[in-house]
Coordinates of C-alpha atoms in Angstrom, one line a residue:
M2 CA 0.0 0.0 0.0
G3 CA 1.3 3.4 -0.9
K4 CA -0.3 6.7 0.2
T5 CA -2.2 6.8 3.5
F6 CA -6.0 7.3 3.1
K7 CA -6.8 10.1 5.5
V8 CA -10.3 10.4 7.0
C9 CA -11.8 13.3 8.9
V10 CA -14.8 12.3 11.1
C11 CA -17.6 14.5 12.2
C12 CA -19.9 13.7 15.1
S13 CA -22.6 15.2 17.3
G14 CA -23.1 12.5 19.9
G15 CA -21.8 9.4 21.6
G16 CA -19.5 8.4 18.9
G17 CA -20.5 4.7 18.5
N18 CA -19.8 4.8 14.8
F19 CA -16.7 6.8 15.4
Q20 CA -15.4 4.1 17.8
A21 CA -16.1 1.5 15.1
L22 CA -14.0 3.5 12.8
I23 CA -11.2 3.9 15.4
D24 CA -11.3 0.1 15.9
S25 CA -11.1 -0.7 12.2
Q26 CA -8.4 1.8 11.1
K27 CA -5.7 -0.9 11.0
S28 CA -7.7 -3.7 9.5
V29 CA -9.2 -1.6 6.7
G30 CA -6.1 0.6 6.2
F31 CA -7.1 4.2 6.7
T32 CA -6.1 6.8 9.3
I33 CA -8.4 9.1 11.2
T34 CA -6.6 12.5 11.1
K35 CA -9.2 14.7 12.9
L36 CA -12.6 14.7 14.7
I37 CA -14.9 17.7 14.3
V38 CA -17.9 18.0 16.6
D39 CA -20.6 20.6 16.8
R40 CA -21.1 20.3 20.6
D41 CA -19.5 18.8 23.7
C42 CA -20.1 15.0 23.3
K43 CA -18.7 11.6 24.2
A44 CA -17.0 11.4 20.8
L45 CA -14.5 13.9 22.1
E46 CA -13.5 11.5 24.9
R47 CA -13.1 8.7 22.4
A48 CA -10.8 10.9 20.3
R49 CA -8.8 12.0 23.3
D50 CA -8.4 8.4 24.5
N51 CA -7.0 7.5 21.0
D52 CA -4.8 10.6 20.5
I53 CA -6.8 11.8 17.6
P54 CA -6.8 15.6 17.0
R55 CA -10.2 17.1 17.7
I56 CA -12.0 20.4 17.7
V57 CA -15.4 21.6 19.0
L58 CA -17.2 24.1 16.7
E59 CA -20.3 25.1 18.7
K60 CA -23.0 25.5 16.1
S61 CA -25.2 27.3 18.6
R62 CA -22.5 29.9 19.1
L63 CA -21.1 30.2 15.6
Q64 CA -24.5 30.1 13.8
R65 CA -24.1 31.4 10.2
S66 CA -20.3 31.2 10.3
F67 CA -20.4 27.5 11.4
F68 CA -19.7 26.0 8.0
E69 CA -17.0 28.6 7.2
A70 CA -15.2 27.4 10.4
F71 CA -16.0 23.8 9.5
D72 CA -14.4 24.2 6.1
R73 CA -11.3 25.7 7.6
E74 CA -10.9 22.9 10.1
V75 CA -11.1 20.0 7.5
P76 CA -7.4 19.1 6.9
E77 CA -6.4 20.0 3.4
D78 CA -5.0 16.5 2.6
T79 CA -8.3 14.8 3.7
D80 CA -9.3 12.0 1.3
L81 CA -12.8 11.4 2.9
I82 CA -15.0 13.2 5.4
V83 CA -17.3 10.8 7.3
L84 CA -20.4 12.2 8.9
A85 CA -21.0 9.7 11.8
G86 CA -24.1 11.0 13.6
F87 CA -23.4 14.6 12.6
M88 CA -26.6 16.5 12.9
P89 CA -26.1 19.8 11.0
V90 CA -27.5 19.7 7.5
I91 CA -24.7 20.3 5.0
P92 CA -25.2 23.3 2.8
Q93 CA -25.0 23.2 -1.0
D94 CA -21.6 25.0 -1.2
I95 CA -19.9 22.5 1.2
C96 CA -21.6 19.6 -0.7
A97 CA -20.1 21.0 -4.0
K98 CA -16.6 21.5 -2.5
Y99 CA -16.5 18.0 -1.1
H100 CA -18.4 16.2 -3.9
M101 CA -17.9 12.5 -3.7
K102 CA -15.5 13.1 -0.7
M103 CA -18.1 13.2 2.1
I104 CA -20.2 10.2 3.2
N105 CA -23.0 9.8 5.7
T106 CA -24.7 6.9 7.5
H107 CA -28.5 6.7 7.7
P108 CA -30.6 4.2 9.8
S109 CA -32.9 3.0 6.9
L110 CA -32.7 1.3 3.6
L111 CA -32.7 4.5 1.5
P112 CA -34.5 6.0 -0.3
A113 CA -37.1 4.7 2.2
Y114 CA -37.5 6.7 5.4
G115 CA -34.9 9.3 4.5
G116 CA -35.0 13.1 4.2
K117 CA -35.3 16.0 6.6
G118 CA -36.7 15.1 9.9
M119 CA -36.1 11.4 9.5
Y120 CA -33.4 10.5 12.0
G121 CA -32.8 8.4 15.1
V122 CA -35.8 6.6 16.6
R123 CA -38.2 8.4 14.3
V124 CA -37.0 6.2 11.4
Q125 CA -37.6 3.0 13.3
E126 CA -41.0 4.1 14.6
A127 CA -42.0 4.7 10.9
V128 CA -40.6 1.3 9.8
L129 CA -42.6 -0.5 12.6
T130 CA -45.8 1.6 12.1
N131 CA -45.8 0.6 8.4
H132 CA -45.2 -3.1 9.3
E133 CA -42.1 -3.3 7.2
E134 CA -40.6 -6.8 7.0
F135 CA -37.1 -5.3 6.8
A136 CA -35.2 -2.4 8.3
G137 CA -31.6 -1.6 7.8
C138 CA -29.0 1.1 7.3
S139 CA -27.3 2.9 4.4
V140 CA -24.0 4.6 3.7
H141 CA -24.2 7.2 1.0
F142 CA -22.3 10.2 -0.5
V143 CA -23.6 13.5 0.8
S144 CA -25.5 15.7 -1.7
P145 CA -27.6 18.9 -1.3
V146 CA -30.7 16.6 -1.0
V147 CA -30.8 15.3 2.6
D148 CA -30.1 11.5 2.4
G149 CA -30.4 11.7 -1.4
G150 CA -26.7 11.1 -2.4
E151 CA -25.4 8.1 -4.3
L152 CA -25.6 4.9 -2.3
I153 CA -22.4 3.1 -1.4
L154 CA -23.6 0.1 0.7
Q155 CA -26.7 -1.0 2.6
H156 CA -27.4 -3.7 5.2
K157 CA -30.8 -5.3 5.6
I158 CA -32.1 -6.8 8.8
R159 CA -35.5 -8.5 9.4
T160 CA -37.8 -6.8 11.9
R161 CA -39.1 -8.8 14.8
K162 CA -42.6 -9.2 16.1
N163 CA -43.4 -7.0 19.1
E164 CA -40.1 -5.2 18.8
T165 CA -39.9 -1.6 20.0
A166 CA -38.5 1.2 17.9
W167 CA -35.6 1.5 20.5
D168 CA -34.8 -2.2 20.2
L169 CA -34.9 -2.1 16.4
G170 CA -32.8 1.1 16.5
G171 CA -30.2 -0.7 18.6
R172 CA -29.9 -3.5 16.1
V173 CA -29.7 -1.1 13.2
F174 CA -27.0 0.9 15.0
L175 CA -24.8 -2.3 15.4
A176 CA -25.3 -2.9 11.7
E177 CA -24.1 0.7 11.0
N178 CA -21.0 0.1 13.1
A179 CA -20.0 -2.8 10.8
L180 CA -21.2 -1.2 7.5
L181 CA -19.4 2.1 7.8
P182 CA -15.8 0.7 7.8
Q183 CA -16.8 -1.6 4.9
A184 CA -18.0 1.4 2.9
I185 CA -14.7 3.2 3.5
G186 CA -12.9 0.0 2.4
K187 CA -15.0 -0.1 -0.8
I188 CA -14.2 3.6 -1.6
M189 CA -10.5 2.9 -1.0
R190 CA -10.5 -0.1 -3.3
E191 CA -12.4 1.9 -6.0
R192 CA -9.8 4.7 -5.7
G193 CA -6.8 2.4 -5.9
Y194 CA -5.7 2.6 -2.2
L195 CA -6.3 -1.1 -1.6
D196 CA -5.8 -4.2 -3.8
V197 CA -9.1 -5.4 -5.1

């Protein structure tokens, strides 16, 4: 393997997907070079515990200048930006600048149950309300349309009788933890960083 594949991760919460990425760096072959968060959250602890550079950009304080600061903080040599539970909606100019260089996870089998307002337990509540046989998760490139970017990978899981939205959400989240590193590996192979 030649050049290092450098990943900048963005989070807003506990950082479960971030931890999955930390744990898979060596096996997949990428390096996390920075964590960007928009609030104080557990993901910061995970970065500190693993000596990963990190910064808090408080969206509530920065408001309109948030994405200008975000853009300045993404390392110039970044190969991929991973939104792992990052809540701010990415504006069109940032989507254009990082076209096909920014990915996101979503807790449904997109295009079903995607779009603005569909996140977290709301997605699984909708899946169960509609008596879907399958739930799942998706990793996709970020586009100006919320959850509308090109799909990279999906994982399907069967729903269970009498399952709560929280229980289903927990199972989908575990699937996301496995799917996200796989998606990065797929991108790396397609871009010539890994042998096929």
